[in-house]
XYZ file of N, CA and C in Angstrom:
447
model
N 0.863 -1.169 0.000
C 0.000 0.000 0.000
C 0.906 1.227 0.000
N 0.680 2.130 -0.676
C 1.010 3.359 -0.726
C 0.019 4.570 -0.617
N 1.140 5.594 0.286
C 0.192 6.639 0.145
C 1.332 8.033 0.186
N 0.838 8.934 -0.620
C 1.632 9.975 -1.229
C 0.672 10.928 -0.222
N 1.597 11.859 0.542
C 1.129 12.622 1.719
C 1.397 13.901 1.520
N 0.593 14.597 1.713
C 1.135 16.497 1.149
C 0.844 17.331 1.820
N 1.276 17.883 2.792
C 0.605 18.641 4.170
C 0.425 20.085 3.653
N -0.993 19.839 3.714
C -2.162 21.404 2.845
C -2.505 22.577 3.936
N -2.463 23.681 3.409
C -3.212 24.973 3.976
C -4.762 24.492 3.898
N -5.074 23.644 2.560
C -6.705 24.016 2.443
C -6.362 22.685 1.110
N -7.626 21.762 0.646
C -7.264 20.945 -0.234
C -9.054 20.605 -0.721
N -9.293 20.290 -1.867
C -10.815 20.119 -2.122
C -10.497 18.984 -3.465
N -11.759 18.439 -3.544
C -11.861 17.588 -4.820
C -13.240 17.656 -5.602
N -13.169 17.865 -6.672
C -14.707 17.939 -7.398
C -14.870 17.409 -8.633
N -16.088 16.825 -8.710
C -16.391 15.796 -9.769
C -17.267 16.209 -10.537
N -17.515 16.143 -11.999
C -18.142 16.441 -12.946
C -18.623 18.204 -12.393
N -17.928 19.237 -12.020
C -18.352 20.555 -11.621
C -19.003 20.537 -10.379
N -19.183 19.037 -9.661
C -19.696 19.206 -8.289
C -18.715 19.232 -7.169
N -18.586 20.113 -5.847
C -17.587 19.874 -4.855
C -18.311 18.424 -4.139
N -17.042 18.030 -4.005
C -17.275 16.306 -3.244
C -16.660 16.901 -1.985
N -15.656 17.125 -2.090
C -15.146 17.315 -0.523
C -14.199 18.038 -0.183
N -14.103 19.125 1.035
C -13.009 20.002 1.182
C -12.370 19.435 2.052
N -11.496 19.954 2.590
C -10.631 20.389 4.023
C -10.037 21.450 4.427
N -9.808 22.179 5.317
C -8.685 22.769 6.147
C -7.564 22.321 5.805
N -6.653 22.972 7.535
C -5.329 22.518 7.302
C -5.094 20.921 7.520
N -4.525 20.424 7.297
C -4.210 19.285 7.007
C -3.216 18.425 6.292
N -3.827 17.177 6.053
C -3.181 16.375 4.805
C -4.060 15.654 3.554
N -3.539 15.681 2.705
C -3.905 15.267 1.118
C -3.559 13.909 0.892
N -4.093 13.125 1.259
C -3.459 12.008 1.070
C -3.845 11.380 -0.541
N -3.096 10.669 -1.094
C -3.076 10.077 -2.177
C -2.685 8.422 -1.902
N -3.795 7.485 -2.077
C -3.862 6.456 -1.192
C -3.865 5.690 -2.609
N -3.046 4.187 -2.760
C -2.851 3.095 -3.659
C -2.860 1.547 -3.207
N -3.400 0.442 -3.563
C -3.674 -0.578 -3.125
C -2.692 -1.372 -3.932
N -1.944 -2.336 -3.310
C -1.263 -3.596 -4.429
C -1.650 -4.286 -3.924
N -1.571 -5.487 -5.397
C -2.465 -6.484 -5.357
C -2.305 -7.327 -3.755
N -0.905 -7.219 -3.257
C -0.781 -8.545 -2.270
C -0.895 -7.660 -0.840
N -1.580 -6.179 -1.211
C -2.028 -5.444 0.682
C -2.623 -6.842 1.579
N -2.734 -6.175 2.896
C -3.807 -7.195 3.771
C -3.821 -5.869 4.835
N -4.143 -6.651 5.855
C -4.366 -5.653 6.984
C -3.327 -5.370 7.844
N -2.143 -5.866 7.825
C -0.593 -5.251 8.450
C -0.374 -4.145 7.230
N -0.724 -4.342 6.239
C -0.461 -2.690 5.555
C -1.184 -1.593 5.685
N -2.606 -2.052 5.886
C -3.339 -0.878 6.548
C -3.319 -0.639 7.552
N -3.187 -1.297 8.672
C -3.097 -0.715 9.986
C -1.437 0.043 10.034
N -0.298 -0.694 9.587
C 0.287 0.691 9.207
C 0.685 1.457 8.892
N -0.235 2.085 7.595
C -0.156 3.347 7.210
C -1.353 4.045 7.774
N -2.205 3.239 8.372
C -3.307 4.155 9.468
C -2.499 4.798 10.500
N -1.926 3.900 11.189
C -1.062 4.640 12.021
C -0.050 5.926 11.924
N 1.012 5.466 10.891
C 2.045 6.401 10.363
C 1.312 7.611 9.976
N 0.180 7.371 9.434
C -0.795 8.613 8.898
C -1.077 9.645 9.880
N -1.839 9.159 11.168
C -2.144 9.601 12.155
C -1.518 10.307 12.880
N 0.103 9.860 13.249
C 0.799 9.797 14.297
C 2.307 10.892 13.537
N 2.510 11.156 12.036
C 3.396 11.511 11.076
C 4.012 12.848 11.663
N 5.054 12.549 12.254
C 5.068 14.569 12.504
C 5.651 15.273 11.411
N 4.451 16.221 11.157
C 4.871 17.002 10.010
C 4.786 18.038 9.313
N 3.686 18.737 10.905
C 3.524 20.150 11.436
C 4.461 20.365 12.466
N 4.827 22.105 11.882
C 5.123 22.628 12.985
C 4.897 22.880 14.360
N 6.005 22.503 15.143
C 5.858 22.999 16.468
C 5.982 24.737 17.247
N 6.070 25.200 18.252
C 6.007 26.703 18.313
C 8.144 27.020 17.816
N 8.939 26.371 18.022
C 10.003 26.557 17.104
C 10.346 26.124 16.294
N 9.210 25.821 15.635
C 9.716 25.679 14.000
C 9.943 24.353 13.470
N 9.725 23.165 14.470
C 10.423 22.337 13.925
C 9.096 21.397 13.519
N 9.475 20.482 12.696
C 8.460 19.445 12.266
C 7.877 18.303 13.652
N 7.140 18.958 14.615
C 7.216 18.308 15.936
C 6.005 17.508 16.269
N 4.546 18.025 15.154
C 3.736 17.873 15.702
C 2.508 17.044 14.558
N 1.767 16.055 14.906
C 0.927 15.126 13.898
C -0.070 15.731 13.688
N -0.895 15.130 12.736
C -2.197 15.535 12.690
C -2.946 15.736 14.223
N -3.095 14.633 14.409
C -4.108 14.286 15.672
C -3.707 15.634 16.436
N -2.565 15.834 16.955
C -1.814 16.960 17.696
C -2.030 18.454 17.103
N -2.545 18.677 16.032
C -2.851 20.220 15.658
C -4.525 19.983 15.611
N -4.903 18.740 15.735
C -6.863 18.498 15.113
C -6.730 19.127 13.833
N -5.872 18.363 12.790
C -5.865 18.874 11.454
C -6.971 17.554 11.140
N -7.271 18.065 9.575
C -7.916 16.753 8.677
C -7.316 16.336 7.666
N -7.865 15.006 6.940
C -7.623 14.368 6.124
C -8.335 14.805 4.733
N -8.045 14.371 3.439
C -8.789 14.098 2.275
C -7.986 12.996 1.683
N -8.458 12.122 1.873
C -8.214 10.874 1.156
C -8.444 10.687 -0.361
N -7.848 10.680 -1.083
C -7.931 10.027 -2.775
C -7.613 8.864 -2.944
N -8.356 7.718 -3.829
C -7.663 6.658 -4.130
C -6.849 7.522 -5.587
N -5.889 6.823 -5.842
C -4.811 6.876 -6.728
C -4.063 5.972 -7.407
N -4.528 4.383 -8.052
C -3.997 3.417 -8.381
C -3.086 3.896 -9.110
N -2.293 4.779 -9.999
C -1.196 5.346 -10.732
C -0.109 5.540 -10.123
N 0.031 5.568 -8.735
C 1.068 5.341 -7.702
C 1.786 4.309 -8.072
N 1.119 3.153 -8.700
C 1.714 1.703 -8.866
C 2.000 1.903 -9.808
N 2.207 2.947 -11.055
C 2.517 2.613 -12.012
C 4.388 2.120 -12.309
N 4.650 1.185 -13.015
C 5.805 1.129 -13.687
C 6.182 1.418 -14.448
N 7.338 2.364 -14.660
C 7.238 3.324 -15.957
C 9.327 2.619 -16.446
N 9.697 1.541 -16.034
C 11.135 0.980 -15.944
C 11.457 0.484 -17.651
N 10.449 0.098 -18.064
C 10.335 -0.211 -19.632
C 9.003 0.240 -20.340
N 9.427 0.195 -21.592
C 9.302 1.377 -22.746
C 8.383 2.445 -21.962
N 7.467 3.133 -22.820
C 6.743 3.956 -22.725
C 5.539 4.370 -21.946
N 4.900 3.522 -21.731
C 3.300 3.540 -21.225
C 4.026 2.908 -19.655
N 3.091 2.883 -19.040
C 3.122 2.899 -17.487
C 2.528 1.466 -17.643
N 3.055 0.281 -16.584
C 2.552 -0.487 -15.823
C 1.798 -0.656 -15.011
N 0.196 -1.193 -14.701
C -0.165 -1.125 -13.416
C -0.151 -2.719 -12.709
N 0.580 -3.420 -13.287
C 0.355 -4.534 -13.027
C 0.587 -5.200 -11.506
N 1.343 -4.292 -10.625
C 0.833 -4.320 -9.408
C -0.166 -3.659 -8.637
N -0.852 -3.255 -9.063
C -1.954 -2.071 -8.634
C -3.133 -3.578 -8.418
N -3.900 -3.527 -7.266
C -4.902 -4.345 -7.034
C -6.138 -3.932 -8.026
N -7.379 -5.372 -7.978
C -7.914 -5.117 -8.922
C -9.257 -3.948 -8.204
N -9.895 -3.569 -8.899
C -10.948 -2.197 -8.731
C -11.707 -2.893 -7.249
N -12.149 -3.957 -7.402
C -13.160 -4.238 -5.992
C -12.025 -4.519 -5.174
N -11.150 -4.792 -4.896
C -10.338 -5.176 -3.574
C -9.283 -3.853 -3.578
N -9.264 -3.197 -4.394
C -8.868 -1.804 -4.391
C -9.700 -1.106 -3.319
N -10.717 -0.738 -3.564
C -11.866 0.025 -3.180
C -12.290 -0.734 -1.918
N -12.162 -1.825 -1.657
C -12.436 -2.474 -0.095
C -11.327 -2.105 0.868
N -10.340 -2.162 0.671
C -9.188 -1.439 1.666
C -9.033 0.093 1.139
N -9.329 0.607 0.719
C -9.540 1.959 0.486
C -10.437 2.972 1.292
N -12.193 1.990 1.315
C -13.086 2.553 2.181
C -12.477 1.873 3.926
N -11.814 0.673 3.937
C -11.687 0.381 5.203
C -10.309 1.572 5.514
N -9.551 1.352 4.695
C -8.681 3.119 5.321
C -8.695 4.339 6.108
N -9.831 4.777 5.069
C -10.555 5.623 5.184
C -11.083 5.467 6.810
N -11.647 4.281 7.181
C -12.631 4.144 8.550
C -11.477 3.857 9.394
N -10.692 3.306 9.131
C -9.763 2.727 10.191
C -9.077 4.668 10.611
N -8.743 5.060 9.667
C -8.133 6.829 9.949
C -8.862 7.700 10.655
N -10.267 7.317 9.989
C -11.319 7.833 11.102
C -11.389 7.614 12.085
N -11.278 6.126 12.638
C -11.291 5.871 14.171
C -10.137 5.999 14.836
N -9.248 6.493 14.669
C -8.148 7.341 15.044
C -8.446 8.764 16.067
N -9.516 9.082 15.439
C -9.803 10.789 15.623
C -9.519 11.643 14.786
N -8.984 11.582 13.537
C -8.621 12.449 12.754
C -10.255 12.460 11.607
N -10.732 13.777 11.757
C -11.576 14.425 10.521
C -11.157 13.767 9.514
N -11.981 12.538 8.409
C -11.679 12.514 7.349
C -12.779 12.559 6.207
N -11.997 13.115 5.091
C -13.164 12.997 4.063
C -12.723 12.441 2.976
N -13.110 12.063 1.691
C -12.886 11.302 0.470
C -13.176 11.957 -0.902
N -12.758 11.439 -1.555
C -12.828 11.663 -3.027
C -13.312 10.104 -3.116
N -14.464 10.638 -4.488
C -15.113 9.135 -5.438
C -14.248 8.311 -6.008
N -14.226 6.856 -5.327
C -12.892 6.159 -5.668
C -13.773 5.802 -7.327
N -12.614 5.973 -7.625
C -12.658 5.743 -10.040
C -13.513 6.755 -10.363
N -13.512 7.575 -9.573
C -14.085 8.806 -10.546
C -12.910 9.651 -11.089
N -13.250 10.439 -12.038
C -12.382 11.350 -12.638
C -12.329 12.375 -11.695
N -11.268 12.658 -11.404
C -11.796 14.023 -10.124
C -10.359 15.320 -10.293
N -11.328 16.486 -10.159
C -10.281 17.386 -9.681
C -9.487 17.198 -8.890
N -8.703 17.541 -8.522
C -7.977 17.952 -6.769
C -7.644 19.223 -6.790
N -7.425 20.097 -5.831
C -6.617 21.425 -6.100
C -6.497 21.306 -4.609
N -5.424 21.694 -4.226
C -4.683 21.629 -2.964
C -3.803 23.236 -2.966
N -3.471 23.839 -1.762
C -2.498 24.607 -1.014
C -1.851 24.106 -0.741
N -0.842 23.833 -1.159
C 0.356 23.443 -0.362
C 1.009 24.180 0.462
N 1.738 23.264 1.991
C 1.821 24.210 2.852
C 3.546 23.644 3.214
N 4.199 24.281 2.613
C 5.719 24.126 2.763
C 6.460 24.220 1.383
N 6.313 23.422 0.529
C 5.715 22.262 0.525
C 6.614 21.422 1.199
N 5.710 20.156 1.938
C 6.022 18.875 2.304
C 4.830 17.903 1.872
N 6.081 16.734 1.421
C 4.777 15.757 0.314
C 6.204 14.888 1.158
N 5.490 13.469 1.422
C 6.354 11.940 1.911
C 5.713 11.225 1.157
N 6.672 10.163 0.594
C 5.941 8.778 -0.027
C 6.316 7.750 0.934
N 5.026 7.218 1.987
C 4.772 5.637 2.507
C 4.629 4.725 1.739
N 4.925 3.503 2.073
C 5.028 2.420 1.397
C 5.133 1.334 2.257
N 3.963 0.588 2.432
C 4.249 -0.291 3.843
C 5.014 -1.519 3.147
N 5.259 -1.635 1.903
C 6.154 -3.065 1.036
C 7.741 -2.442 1.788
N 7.715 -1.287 2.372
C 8.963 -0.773 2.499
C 9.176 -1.957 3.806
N 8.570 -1.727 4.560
C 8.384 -2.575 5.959
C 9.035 -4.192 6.047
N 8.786 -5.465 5.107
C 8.583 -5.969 5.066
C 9.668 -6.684 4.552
């Protein structure tokens, strides 16, 4: 599982001209499923998510998590994370899980982050969607719980 993290002033997503979902300050997450996730990859990048220090503290330093400022989330699925781009031209997704077991650890993400305490909201997983984000540093981390393992 991967998730591409971008700590926002303000971040929204909208679909066919409709707003789906804003946030505050926070994080942007950009969330990806491979085929061989289970639940030691979600529980932790639920955690790392939660717990990430990557707000400022009162000197400046990167001291403090979500949970610790009551920032929020916006979750995106993003299967293009998986892409392989190592040979020729076009991108690989051939580790990217398939659309229904994508989207089942995606919405359980989503709930597991929630029961954390952290505010979260979503973007329509396989929809075409805007994003437009503030970036606030910028700071963007790429997780990878295959890193773990």
């Amino acid at each position: 599982m991967r998730v591409v993290v971008q700590r926002v002033a303000s971040a929204s997503v909208t679909v066919d001209e409709k707003l789906v979902s804003e946030i505050g300050k926070g994080l942007l997450l950009f969330h990806a499923v491979a085929h061989d996730d289970n639940s030691a990859d979600l529980d932790y990048l639920t955690n790392k998510v939660a717990n990430l220090r990557v707000f400022e503290d009162d000197e400046g330093r990167m001291n403090r998590s979500l949970l610790d400022i009551g920032g929020e989330a916006l979750v995106v699925s993003q299967f293009t994370l998986y892409g392989d781009c190592r040979k020729g031209r076009r991108p690989s997704f051939i580790d990217a899980a398939a659309p229904d077991r994508a989207e089942a650890l995606y919405q359980q993400f989503i709930q597991a982050l929630s029961n954390t305490g952290v505010p979260v909201k979503a973007g329509i997983f396989q929809a075409m969607m805007d994003v437009k984000l503030v970036n606030d540093g910028p700071v963007t981390i790429l997780l990878d719980s295959s890193k773990l393992f």
